Amino acid sequence: MIDEQARLLSNREVAADFYLARLNAPHIAVRIEPGQFVNIQVGAGVAPLLRVPLSVSGADREAGIIEVLYEAVGPKTRALSQVGPDAALPTLSPSRQGLAAPSEGTRVVLVGCGICVPPLLYWGLKLRQRSYQTALLVGARTADKHLSNELLAPAADAVHLATDDGSLGHAGLVTDLLQNELAEKGPCAVYCCGPHGMMQAVAAICLEAQVPCQVSLEEYMACGIGICVGCAVELATAKGDTDYGRYARVCVDGPAFDARQIKWGNAWPT
Amino acid sequence: MGQRMADLSIDFAGVQLRNPVLLASGTCNYGQELLPLTDFARLGGLVTKTITPQPRGGNPPQRIVETPAGMLNSIGLQNPGLEAFVEKQWPLLADLDAQVVVNIAGFTVEEFGQMAASLEALAGIAALEVNISCPNVEAGGDNFATRPQTAAAAIAAVRSRTQRPVIAKLTPNVTDIAEIARAVVDAGADAVSLINTLVGMAIDVEQRRPVLGGITGGLSGPAIKPVALAMVWKVAQAVDVPVMGIGGITSARDALEFMVAGASAGQVGTASFANPNAGVEIVEDLYAYCDERGIDRIASLVGSLR
């Protein structure tokens, strides 16, 4: 864990309310892994009080740069979107478990939606550098909630989009795209980031198809370093056999988990 | 940095503190996560997350929501339980260069006594802070801290089973906190700490549901500081034991306000969530404040309200 004064290099709008911030943070850049997040202090610490956790969408170790792609939706992300270059932002690199690569030669399918796609972009790029074949499936409500092809393309050999209203790509859910992928091309390793319901659906499809699935989770948190015990996620099987192990902390026990570890709902098979 | 002159040490109910800044229960877990991010040797000490007799999984998510200048939590006393604490957490805590106060709770009077007795053999615990006031967990309906009789009963049970200093942690969710303070002191508490969180709630209007899995939660952060300050001032006048001030301390100035109001020491809580080194930075600023103003002993400020 490291707390670093990151310097904002650029912060530009890349889609409707979506911003890409590049930060000089050399200590974090050398150790951050795909699927992990950074916790950024925006403002002086009373309002907003807590930091904002944001997934890292890219890192350049040599240049000491990290990138975060975020949607300006709440007070903190809106405030961050207004911060100009050269600002110093206390940035904590807290998370422990990044995404883990599949065995060599395995085909990779990345499943994300809207603004939940950033960790998959970083992961896809890394896997392609290691010669994995990757497909990226992204769902969004409408066409303008999709990131541009320029941002998505480097992460995958093939990009497939879906929109709820049919304004771009497949008219329907991103899980339809995953079902197609599995039916047409067979076994693969799936990595998923998105809202709870979408991840649950993807986890269920993967369980049924008997393909491995890792998820990068987000949960409301106060600290991001494991001390508030706020970002709890219920496990399918309690760790250590006591009630204490019923929940894991997303920030330090994750944020990446094997989808089978998570209790997605009360009826979830264990 | 100029030469440091001020003496920040405090004798808190017989516990020798290097300085009056401790990390509050529930905001530093059992210390380990903060090791790379702060220096316990520069703090007065830390208070562990509450330990209960049995392991507890805690409340369903969502457990945290930010509110104006504060936050609500609904953790539900997630903790490994007494046995695992003694085996796993305590040896690591004992290695820290810091005064460690262990926070305990029970769900019956007898459990409070058992908790104290079970910890008595562990060398190195500076004091017990007794959580009779956590608003998140129901103990047969009422919580101990809301009535003088039940608060006193829990403290008396601890008192009778330990030689260590006993600090009673008080809830603000009462009509007259001074009445509760007097009751726990009469029952044998060596000190009181206050305030625990204020009961609060957040609602998602679109879904018409409570935001927190536990429905209500505990409000903390700068938003509660004026409430805490008033209660510390009131309690400090009502009892003759040392008072530990808690509630929204984010800066050295906040800590000084509590000391002037009558607190001998203070605990930094929510501020550590945004800045894991907040406690140490407050200590540094206390040195600067005292040195700039020629204050030799910070203890001289305690209860100095004119």
Coordinates of C-alpha atoms in Angstrom, one line a residue:
Chain A
M1 CA 0.0 0.0 0.0
I2 CA 1.3 3.4 -0.9
D3 CA -0.1 7.0 -0.5
E4 CA 1.4 9.2 -3.2
Q5 CA 0.9 12.9 -4.2
A6 CA -0.1 12.2 -7.8
R7 CA 0.2 15.1 -10.3
L8 CA -2.7 15.4 -12.8
L9 CA -1.3 15.6 -16.3
S10 CA -4.5 15.8 -18.3
N11 CA -8.2 15.3 -17.7
R12 CA -10.4 15.2 -20.8
E13 CA -14.0 14.3 -21.6
V14 CA -13.9 11.2 -23.9
A15 CA -17.7 10.5 -24.1
A16 CA -20.8 12.0 -22.6
D17 CA -19.8 12.6 -18.9
F18 CA -16.9 10.1 -19.2
Y19 CA -13.4 11.5 -18.4
L20 CA -9.9 10.1 -18.9
A21 CA -7.4 11.4 -16.4
R22 CA -3.7 10.8 -16.7
L23 CA -1.7 11.1 -13.5
N24 CA 2.0 11.1 -12.8
A25 CA 2.3 8.6 -9.9
P26 CA 5.6 6.7 -10.4
H27 CA 5.4 4.7 -7.2
I28 CA 1.9 3.4 -8.0
A29 CA 2.6 3.0 -11.7
V30 CA 5.3 0.3 -11.1
R31 CA 3.0 -1.8 -9.0
I32 CA -0.6 -1.4 -10.1
E33 CA -2.2 -4.4 -11.7
P34 CA -5.3 -4.7 -14.0
G35 CA -8.4 -5.1 -11.8
Q36 CA -7.0 -2.9 -9.0
F37 CA -8.1 0.6 -8.1
V38 CA -6.7 3.8 -6.7
N39 CA -8.3 5.9 -4.0
I40 CA -8.1 9.6 -4.8
Q41 CA -8.6 12.6 -2.5
V42 CA -10.6 15.3 -4.3
G43 CA -10.8 18.4 -2.2
A44 CA -9.6 19.3 1.3
G45 CA -11.2 16.5 3.3
V46 CA -14.5 17.8 4.8
A47 CA -16.8 18.0 1.8
P48 CA -16.3 15.7 0.1
L49 CA -15.0 13.9 3.1
L50 CA -13.9 10.5 1.7
R51 CA -11.7 9.6 -1.3
V52 CA -13.1 8.3 -4.5
P53 CA -12.1 4.8 -5.6
L54 CA -11.5 4.5 -9.3
S55 CA -10.4 1.6 -11.4
V56 CA -7.1 2.0 -13.3
S57 CA -7.6 1.7 -17.0
G58 CA -3.9 1.8 -17.9
A59 CA -0.4 2.3 -16.6
D60 CA 3.0 3.1 -18.1
R61 CA 5.6 1.9 -15.7
E62 CA 8.6 3.5 -17.5
A63 CA 6.9 6.9 -17.7
G64 CA 5.4 6.7 -14.2
I65 CA 1.9 7.3 -15.4
I66 CA -1.5 5.8 -14.5
E67 CA -4.8 6.4 -16.2
V68 CA -8.3 6.4 -14.8
L69 CA -11.5 6.5 -16.8
Y70 CA -14.5 7.7 -14.8
E71 CA -18.0 8.9 -15.2
A72 CA -18.8 12.3 -13.6
V73 CA -21.9 11.2 -11.7
G74 CA -21.5 12.0 -8.0
P75 CA -20.1 15.0 -6.1
K76 CA -16.6 13.6 -6.1
T77 CA -16.3 12.5 -9.7
R78 CA -17.9 15.8 -10.8
A79 CA -15.4 17.7 -8.7
L80 CA -12.6 15.6 -10.2
S81 CA -13.8 16.3 -13.7
Q82 CA -13.2 20.1 -13.0
V83 CA -9.6 19.7 -11.7
G84 CA -7.0 21.1 -14.1
P85 CA -3.5 20.0 -15.0
D86 CA -0.7 20.1 -12.4
A87 CA -3.1 19.7 -9.5
A88 CA -1.6 17.5 -6.7
L89 CA -4.0 14.7 -5.8
P90 CA -3.3 12.4 -2.8
T91 CA -3.7 9.0 -4.4
L92 CA -3.6 5.7 -2.5
S93 CA -2.9 2.5 -4.2
P94 CA -4.5 0.1 -1.8
S95 CA -5.9 -3.0 -3.5
R96 CA -4.2 -6.4 -3.3
Q97 CA -5.8 -8.9 -5.7
G98 CA -5.6 -8.0 -9.4
L99 CA -6.9 -10.2 -12.2
A100 CA -5.0 -13.4 -12.8
A101 CA -4.1 -14.7 -16.3
P102 CA -5.5 -17.9 -17.6
S103 CA -3.3 -20.8 -18.8
E104 CA -1.3 -20.0 -21.9
G105 CA -3.3 -20.2 -25.2
T106 CA -6.7 -19.8 -23.6
R107 CA -9.1 -17.6 -25.5
V108 CA -10.1 -14.6 -23.4
V109 CA -13.5 -12.9 -23.3
L110 CA -13.9 -9.6 -21.5
V111 CA -17.4 -8.6 -20.5
G112 CA -18.1 -5.1 -19.3
C113 CA -20.7 -2.3 -19.5
G114 CA -20.7 1.4 -19.9
I115 CA -18.3 2.9 -17.4
C116 CA -17.4 -0.4 -15.8
V117 CA -15.1 -1.3 -18.7
P118 CA -11.8 0.5 -17.6
P119 CA -10.2 -2.4 -15.8
L120 CA -10.9 -4.6 -18.7
L121 CA -9.1 -2.2 -21.1
Y122 CA -5.9 -2.4 -19.1
W123 CA -6.3 -6.1 -18.7
G124 CA -7.0 -6.7 -22.4
L125 CA -4.0 -4.7 -23.5
K126 CA -1.7 -6.6 -21.1
L127 CA -3.1 -10.0 -22.2
R128 CA -2.7 -9.1 -25.9
Q129 CA 1.0 -8.1 -25.2
R130 CA 1.3 -11.7 -23.9
S131 CA -0.3 -13.1 -27.2
Y132 CA -3.7 -14.0 -25.8
Q133 CA -6.6 -13.8 -28.2
T134 CA -9.2 -11.5 -26.7
A135 CA -12.7 -10.4 -27.4
L136 CA -14.3 -7.5 -25.6
L137 CA -18.1 -7.4 -25.1
V138 CA -19.6 -4.2 -23.9
G139 CA -23.2 -3.3 -23.1
A140 CA -24.7 0.2 -22.4
R141 CA -28.1 1.8 -22.2
T142 CA -27.6 3.9 -25.3
A143 CA -25.0 4.6 -27.9
D144 CA -23.6 7.7 -26.3
K145 CA -22.8 5.7 -23.1
H146 CA -20.3 3.7 -25.0
L147 CA -16.6 4.7 -25.1
S148 CA -15.2 5.3 -28.5
N149 CA -13.6 2.6 -30.6
E150 CA -10.3 4.4 -30.3
L151 CA -10.4 3.6 -26.5
L152 CA -11.8 0.1 -26.7
A153 CA -9.9 -1.3 -29.7
P154 CA -6.5 -1.7 -28.1
A155 CA -7.9 -4.0 -25.5
A156 CA -9.1 -6.7 -27.9
D157 CA -8.8 -8.5 -31.2
A158 CA -12.5 -8.1 -31.6
V159 CA -15.0 -5.6 -30.0
H160 CA -18.7 -6.3 -29.9
L161 CA -21.2 -3.8 -28.5
A162 CA -24.7 -4.0 -27.3
T163 CA -27.2 -1.3 -26.4
D164 CA -30.5 -1.6 -24.5
D165 CA -32.3 0.6 -27.1
G166 CA -30.5 -0.8 -30.2
S167 CA -28.9 2.5 -31.1
L168 CA -25.5 0.8 -31.5
G169 CA -24.5 -2.8 -32.1
H170 CA -26.7 -5.7 -30.8
A171 CA -30.1 -4.6 -29.5
G172 CA -30.2 -6.3 -26.1
L173 CA -28.0 -7.3 -23.3
V174 CA -24.3 -7.9 -23.2
T175 CA -25.1 -11.3 -21.8
D176 CA -26.6 -12.2 -25.2
L177 CA -23.2 -11.4 -26.7
L178 CA -21.6 -13.7 -24.2
Q179 CA -24.0 -16.5 -24.9
N180 CA -23.2 -16.2 -28.7
E181 CA -19.5 -16.1 -28.0
L182 CA -19.7 -19.3 -26.0
A183 CA -22.0 -21.1 -28.5
E184 CA -19.9 -20.2 -31.5
K185 CA -16.4 -20.3 -30.2
G186 CA -16.5 -22.7 -27.2
P187 CA -14.3 -22.7 -24.1
C188 CA -12.6 -19.5 -23.0
A189 CA -11.7 -17.6 -19.8
V190 CA -14.2 -14.8 -18.9
Y191 CA -13.3 -11.6 -17.0
C192 CA -16.2 -9.3 -16.0
C193 CA -16.8 -5.9 -14.6
G194 CA -20.2 -4.3 -14.1
P195 CA -23.3 -3.7 -12.0
H196 CA -24.2 -6.5 -9.6
G197 CA -27.1 -7.9 -11.6
M198 CA -25.0 -8.1 -14.8
M199 CA -22.1 -9.8 -13.0
Q200 CA -24.4 -12.3 -11.4
A201 CA -25.9 -13.1 -14.8
V202 CA -22.4 -13.5 -16.3
A203 CA -21.3 -15.6 -13.4
A204 CA -24.3 -17.9 -13.8
I205 CA -23.7 -18.3 -17.6
C206 CA -20.1 -19.2 -16.9
L207 CA -21.0 -21.7 -14.2
E208 CA -23.5 -23.3 -16.6
A209 CA -20.9 -23.4 -19.4
Q210 CA -18.2 -24.6 -17.0
V211 CA -15.8 -21.8 -18.0
P212 CA -13.7 -19.9 -15.5
C213 CA -14.9 -16.4 -14.6
Q214 CA -13.1 -13.6 -12.6
V215 CA -14.9 -10.4 -11.6
S216 CA -13.5 -7.1 -10.4
L217 CA -15.9 -5.8 -7.8
E218 CA -16.8 -2.4 -6.6
E219 CA -18.5 -1.6 -3.3
Y220 CA -19.2 1.5 -1.2
M221 CA -16.2 2.0 1.0
A222 CA -14.8 4.6 3.4
C223 CA -11.1 3.9 3.5
G224 CA -10.0 1.5 0.7
I225 CA -7.3 0.0 2.9
G226 CA -9.2 -2.5 5.0
I227 CA -9.6 -0.5 8.2
C228 CA -13.3 0.5 8.0
V229 CA -14.6 -3.0 7.0
G230 CA -17.3 -1.3 5.0
C231 CA -16.8 -2.7 1.5
A232 CA -18.2 -6.1 2.5
V233 CA -19.1 -8.8 -0.1
E234 CA -20.8 -12.0 1.0
L235 CA -18.8 -15.1 0.2
A236 CA -20.4 -18.4 -1.1
T237 CA -18.3 -20.2 1.5
A238 CA -17.2 -18.4 4.7
K239 CA -13.4 -18.2 5.1
G240 CA -12.0 -20.0 8.2
D241 CA -15.3 -21.6 9.1
T242 CA -16.6 -18.9 11.4
D243 CA -19.2 -16.2 10.9
Y244 CA -16.4 -13.6 10.8
G245 CA -15.4 -15.1 7.4
R246 CA -18.8 -14.6 5.9
Y247 CA -17.8 -11.4 4.3
A248 CA -14.7 -10.4 2.4
R249 CA -13.4 -6.9 2.1
V250 CA -13.5 -5.8 -1.6
C251 CA -10.6 -3.4 -1.1
V252 CA -7.9 -5.7 0.4
D253 CA -9.3 -9.3 -0.2
G254 CA -10.1 -8.3 -3.8
P255 CA -11.1 -6.4 -5.8
A256 CA -10.6 -9.3 -8.2
F257 CA -12.4 -12.6 -7.2
D258 CA -13.2 -15.9 -8.8
A259 CA -16.9 -15.5 -9.5
R260 CA -17.6 -18.8 -7.7
Q261 CA -16.3 -17.3 -4.4
I262 CA -19.1 -14.8 -4.4
K263 CA -22.6 -15.3 -3.0
W264 CA -24.5 -13.4 -5.7
G265 CA -28.0 -13.8 -4.2
N266 CA -29.8 -15.7 -1.6
A267 CA -30.7 -18.5 -4.0
W268 CA -27.1 -18.7 -5.3
P269 CA -25.7 -22.3 -5.5
T270 CA -22.9 -23.0 -3.1
Chain B
M1 CA 11.6 22.3 11.9
G2 CA 12.7 24.2 14.9
Q3 CA 13.7 22.5 18.2
R4 CA 10.8 20.9 19.8
M5 CA 10.1 22.1 23.3
A6 CA 6.6 21.2 24.2
D7 CA 5.7 18.2 26.4
L8 CA 2.7 16.5 24.8
S9 CA 2.6 13.6 27.3
I10 CA -0.6 12.8 29.2
D11 CA -1.3 10.6 32.2
F12 CA -4.7 9.2 31.2
A13 CA -6.2 7.3 34.2
G14 CA -2.7 5.8 34.9
V15 CA -1.9 5.1 31.2
Q16 CA 1.2 7.0 30.1
L17 CA 0.5 8.5 26.7
R18 CA 3.3 10.0 24.6
N19 CA 0.8 12.5 23.3
P20 CA -3.0 12.8 23.5
V21 CA -3.8 11.5 20.0
L22 CA -5.2 7.9 19.7
L23 CA -6.8 6.2 16.8
A24 CA -10.5 5.4 17.5
S25 CA -12.1 2.0 17.7
G26 CA -13.4 0.7 14.4
T27 CA -11.3 3.1 12.4
C28 CA -7.9 1.3 12.6
N29 CA -9.1 -2.3 12.7
Y30 CA -6.3 -4.1 14.6
G31 CA -3.5 -1.9 13.3
Q32 CA -1.9 -4.1 10.7
E33 CA -3.3 -2.4 7.5
L34 CA -2.0 1.0 8.7
L35 CA 1.6 -0.2 9.2
P36 CA 2.8 0.9 5.7
L37 CA 0.9 4.2 5.9
T38 CA 1.5 5.7 9.4
D39 CA 3.9 5.5 12.3
F40 CA 2.3 4.2 15.5
A41 CA 5.4 5.3 17.5
R42 CA 4.4 8.9 16.9
L43 CA 0.8 8.4 18.2
G44 CA -0.5 8.3 21.7
G45 CA -2.0 4.9 21.0
L46 CA -4.7 3.1 19.3
V47 CA -8.0 1.5 20.3
T48 CA -8.9 -1.8 18.6
K49 CA -12.0 -2.6 16.8
T50 CA -14.6 -4.0 19.2
I51 CA -14.1 -7.6 20.2
T52 CA -17.1 -9.7 21.2
P53 CA -17.2 -13.2 22.8
Q54 CA -18.1 -14.9 19.5
P55 CA -17.0 -14.2 15.9
R56 CA -19.4 -11.9 14.1
G57 CA -20.0 -11.6 10.4
G58 CA -21.6 -8.1 10.6
N59 CA -24.3 -6.5 8.7
P60 CA -25.3 -7.0 5.0
P61 CA -24.0 -4.4 2.6
Q62 CA -24.4 -1.5 1.8
R63 CA -22.4 -0.6 5.0
I64 CA -21.1 2.9 4.2
V65 CA -22.7 6.1 2.8
E66 CA -21.1 9.5 2.8
T67 CA -23.3 12.3 4.1
P68 CA -22.6 16.1 4.3
A69 CA -19.3 16.5 6.1
G70 CA -19.7 13.0 7.5
M71 CA -20.6 9.4 6.9
L72 CA -22.9 6.7 8.1
N73 CA -21.7 3.2 8.9
S74 CA -23.5 0.0 9.5
I75 CA -20.7 -2.5 10.0
G76 CA -22.5 -4.5 12.7
L77 CA -19.4 -5.3 14.9
Q78 CA -17.8 -7.6 12.4
N79 CA -14.9 -9.1 14.4
P80 CA -13.0 -12.4 14.8
G81 CA -14.3 -13.0 18.3
L82 CA -12.3 -13.3 21.6
E83 CA -10.5 -16.5 21.0
A84 CA -9.2 -15.6 17.5
F85 CA -8.3 -12.1 18.7
V86 CA -6.1 -13.6 21.5
E87 CA -4.4 -16.0 19.1
K88 CA -4.0 -14.0 15.9
Q89 CA -4.5 -10.2 16.4
W90 CA -3.1 -9.6 19.8
P91 CA 0.5 -10.9 19.2
L92 CA 0.7 -8.5 16.2
L93 CA -0.7 -5.6 18.3
A94 CA 1.6 -6.3 21.2
D95 CA 4.6 -5.8 18.8
L96 CA 3.5 -2.3 17.9
D97 CA 5.4 0.6 19.6
A98 CA 2.2 2.0 20.9
Q99 CA -0.2 2.0 23.8
V100 CA -3.0 -0.5 22.8
V101 CA -6.4 -0.1 24.3
V102 CA -8.6 -3.1 23.7
N103 CA -12.3 -2.3 23.0
I104 CA -14.7 -5.0 24.2
A105 CA -18.4 -5.6 24.1
G106 CA -20.8 -8.3 25.3
F107 CA -24.5 -9.0 24.9
T108 CA -25.2 -9.8 28.5
V109 CA -23.8 -8.4 31.7
E110 CA -22.0 -11.7 32.3
E111 CA -20.4 -11.5 28.9
F112 CA -18.9 -8.1 29.7
G113 CA -17.3 -9.6 32.8
Q114 CA -16.1 -12.7 30.9
M115 CA -14.5 -10.5 28.2
A116 CA -12.5 -8.6 30.8
A117 CA -11.5 -11.8 32.7
S118 CA -10.4 -13.5 29.5
L119 CA -8.0 -10.7 28.6
E120 CA -6.6 -10.3 32.0
A121 CA -3.7 -12.7 31.4
L122 CA -2.5 -10.9 28.2
A123 CA 0.5 -8.7 29.1
G124 CA 0.7 -5.3 27.5
I125 CA -2.9 -4.2 27.2
A126 CA -2.9 -0.5 28.3
A127 CA -6.6 -0.3 29.2
L128 CA -10.0 -1.7 28.3
E129 CA -12.4 0.5 26.5
V130 CA -15.9 -0.9 27.0
N131 CA -18.3 -0.5 24.1
I132 CA -21.7 -0.3 25.9
S133 CA -22.9 2.1 23.2
C134 CA -22.7 0.7 19.7
P135 CA -26.0 1.6 18.1
N136 CA -25.8 -1.0 15.3
V137 CA -26.4 -4.2 17.2
E138 CA -29.5 -5.0 19.2
A139 CA -29.0 -6.5 22.6
G140 CA -32.5 -7.7 23.4
G141 CA -33.9 -4.5 22.2
D142 CA -32.2 -1.8 24.3
N143 CA -28.6 -1.1 24.3
F144 CA -26.7 -1.0 27.6
A145 CA -25.5 2.6 27.2
T146 CA -28.9 4.2 27.1
R147 CA -29.9 3.7 30.7
P148 CA -27.8 4.5 33.8
Q149 CA -28.7 1.1 35.4
T150 CA -27.7 -1.1 32.5
A151 CA -24.6 1.0 31.6
A152 CA -23.5 0.7 35.3
A153 CA -24.2 -3.0 35.3
A154 CA -22.0 -3.7 32.3
I155 CA -19.2 -1.5 33.7
A156 CA -19.4 -3.1 37.2
A157 CA -19.1 -6.5 35.6
V158 CA -15.9 -5.5 33.8
R159 CA -14.6 -3.6 36.9
S160 CA -14.9 -6.7 39.1
R161 CA -12.9 -8.8 36.6
T162 CA -9.9 -6.6 35.7
Q163 CA -7.1 -4.7 37.4
R164 CA -6.6 -2.6 34.2
P165 CA -7.9 0.9 33.7
V166 CA -11.5 0.7 32.5
I167 CA -12.8 3.4 30.0
A168 CA -16.5 3.5 29.5
K169 CA -17.4 4.6 25.9
L170 CA -20.6 6.5 26.0
T171 CA -23.3 7.0 23.4
P172 CA -24.7 10.4 22.5
N173 CA -28.1 8.8 21.8
V174 CA -29.5 9.6 25.2
T175 CA -31.4 12.4 27.0
D176 CA -28.7 13.2 29.5
I177 CA -25.2 11.9 28.9
A178 CA -23.9 13.3 32.2
E179 CA -26.3 11.1 34.1
I180 CA -24.9 8.0 32.3
A181 CA -21.3 9.2 32.9
R182 CA -22.0 9.6 36.6
A183 CA -23.5 6.1 36.7
V184 CA -20.5 4.4 35.0
V185 CA -18.0 6.2 37.2
D186 CA -20.0 5.1 40.3
A187 CA -19.8 1.6 38.9
G188 CA -16.0 1.8 38.8
A189 CA -15.0 3.3 35.5
D190 CA -11.6 4.9 35.6
A191 CA -12.4 7.2 32.6
V192 CA -15.0 7.8 30.0
S193 CA -14.7 8.2 26.3
L194 CA -17.3 10.0 24.1
I195 CA -19.0 10.2 21.8
N196 CA -19.8 7.1 19.9
T197 CA -21.7 7.7 16.6
L198 CA -25.1 9.3 16.4
V199 CA -27.9 7.2 15.0
G200 CA -28.7 8.3 11.5
M201 CA -30.3 7.2 8.3
A202 CA -30.1 7.7 4.6
I203 CA -32.9 6.9 2.1
D204 CA -32.8 6.2 -1.6
V205 CA -35.8 8.2 -2.8
E206 CA -36.0 6.5 -6.3
Q207 CA -36.2 3.0 -4.8
R208 CA -37.8 4.2 -1.6
R209 CA -35.4 2.0 0.4
P210 CA -32.9 2.6 3.1
V211 CA -29.4 3.0 1.7
L212 CA -27.8 0.9 4.4
G213 CA -28.2 -2.8 4.8
G214 CA -28.7 -2.2 8.5
I215 CA -31.4 0.4 7.8
T216 CA -30.0 2.9 10.3
G217 CA -26.3 3.5 10.9
G218 CA -23.8 5.5 13.0
L219 CA -23.0 9.1 11.9
S220 CA -19.4 10.2 12.3
G221 CA -17.0 12.8 10.9
P222 CA -16.7 16.6 11.1
A223 CA -20.5 16.9 11.0
I224 CA -20.8 15.6 14.6
K225 CA -17.9 17.6 16.2
P226 CA -20.0 20.4 17.7
V227 CA -22.3 17.8 19.3
A228 CA -19.3 15.9 20.7
L229 CA -17.7 19.0 22.0
A230 CA -20.8 20.0 23.9
M231 CA -21.2 16.6 25.4
V232 CA -17.5 16.4 26.4
W233 CA -17.8 19.8 28.1
K234 CA -20.9 18.7 29.9
V235 CA -19.5 15.4 31.1
A236 CA -16.1 16.9 32.1
Q237 CA -18.0 19.0 34.6
A238 CA -20.1 16.1 35.9
V239 CA -17.4 13.6 36.7
D240 CA -14.0 13.6 38.3
V241 CA -12.3 11.0 36.0
P242 CA -10.4 11.7 32.8
V243 CA -12.4 12.2 29.6
M244 CA -11.4 11.0 26.1
G245 CA -12.9 13.3 23.4
I246 CA -14.1 11.6 20.2
G247 CA -16.2 13.0 17.3
G248 CA -15.0 14.5 14.1
I249 CA -11.5 15.3 15.1
T250 CA -9.7 16.1 11.8
S251 CA -7.1 18.7 12.8
A252 CA -4.9 19.7 15.7
R253 CA -7.3 22.6 16.3
D254 CA -10.2 20.2 16.7
A255 CA -8.2 18.2 19.2
L256 CA -7.3 21.3 21.1
E257 CA -11.0 22.3 21.3
F258 CA -11.8 19.0 23.0
M259 CA -8.9 19.5 25.4
V260 CA -10.0 23.0 26.3
A261 CA -13.5 21.6 26.8
G262 CA -12.1 19.2 29.3
A263 CA -10.8 16.1 27.5
S264 CA -7.4 14.8 28.6
A265 CA -6.9 13.1 25.2
G266 CA -8.7 12.5 22.0
Q267 CA -9.3 9.9 19.4
V268 CA -9.1 10.4 15.6
G269 CA -11.6 8.2 13.8
T270 CA -13.2 9.0 10.5
A271 CA -10.4 11.3 9.5
S272 CA -8.1 8.3 9.1
F273 CA -10.4 6.9 6.4
A274 CA -9.6 9.8 4.1
N275 CA -6.0 10.2 5.3
P276 CA -4.4 7.1 7.0
N277 CA -1.7 9.4 8.4
A278 CA -4.2 11.9 9.9
G279 CA -3.3 11.0 13.5
V280 CA 0.4 11.6 13.1
E281 CA -0.2 14.8 11.2
I282 CA -2.4 16.1 14.1
V283 CA 0.4 15.3 16.6
E284 CA 2.9 17.2 14.5
D285 CA 0.5 20.2 14.3
L286 CA 0.0 20.0 18.1
Y287 CA 3.8 20.3 18.6
A288 CA 3.8 23.3 16.3
Y289 CA 0.9 24.9 18.0
C290 CA 2.4 24.5 21.5
D291 CA 5.9 25.6 20.4
E292 CA 4.6 28.7 18.6
R293 CA 2.7 29.8 21.7
G294 CA 5.3 28.8 24.3
I295 CA 3.0 26.1 25.9
D296 CA 5.4 23.8 27.8
R297 CA 2.9 21.1 28.7
I298 CA -0.2 20.3 26.7
A299 CA -1.7 18.9 29.8
S300 CA -2.1 22.5 31.1
L301 CA -4.7 23.1 28.4
V302 CA -7.1 20.4 29.7
G303 CA -10.3 22.0 30.9
S304 CA -8.9 25.5 30.4
L305 CA -12.2 26.9 29.1
R306 CA -12.8 30.4 30.4

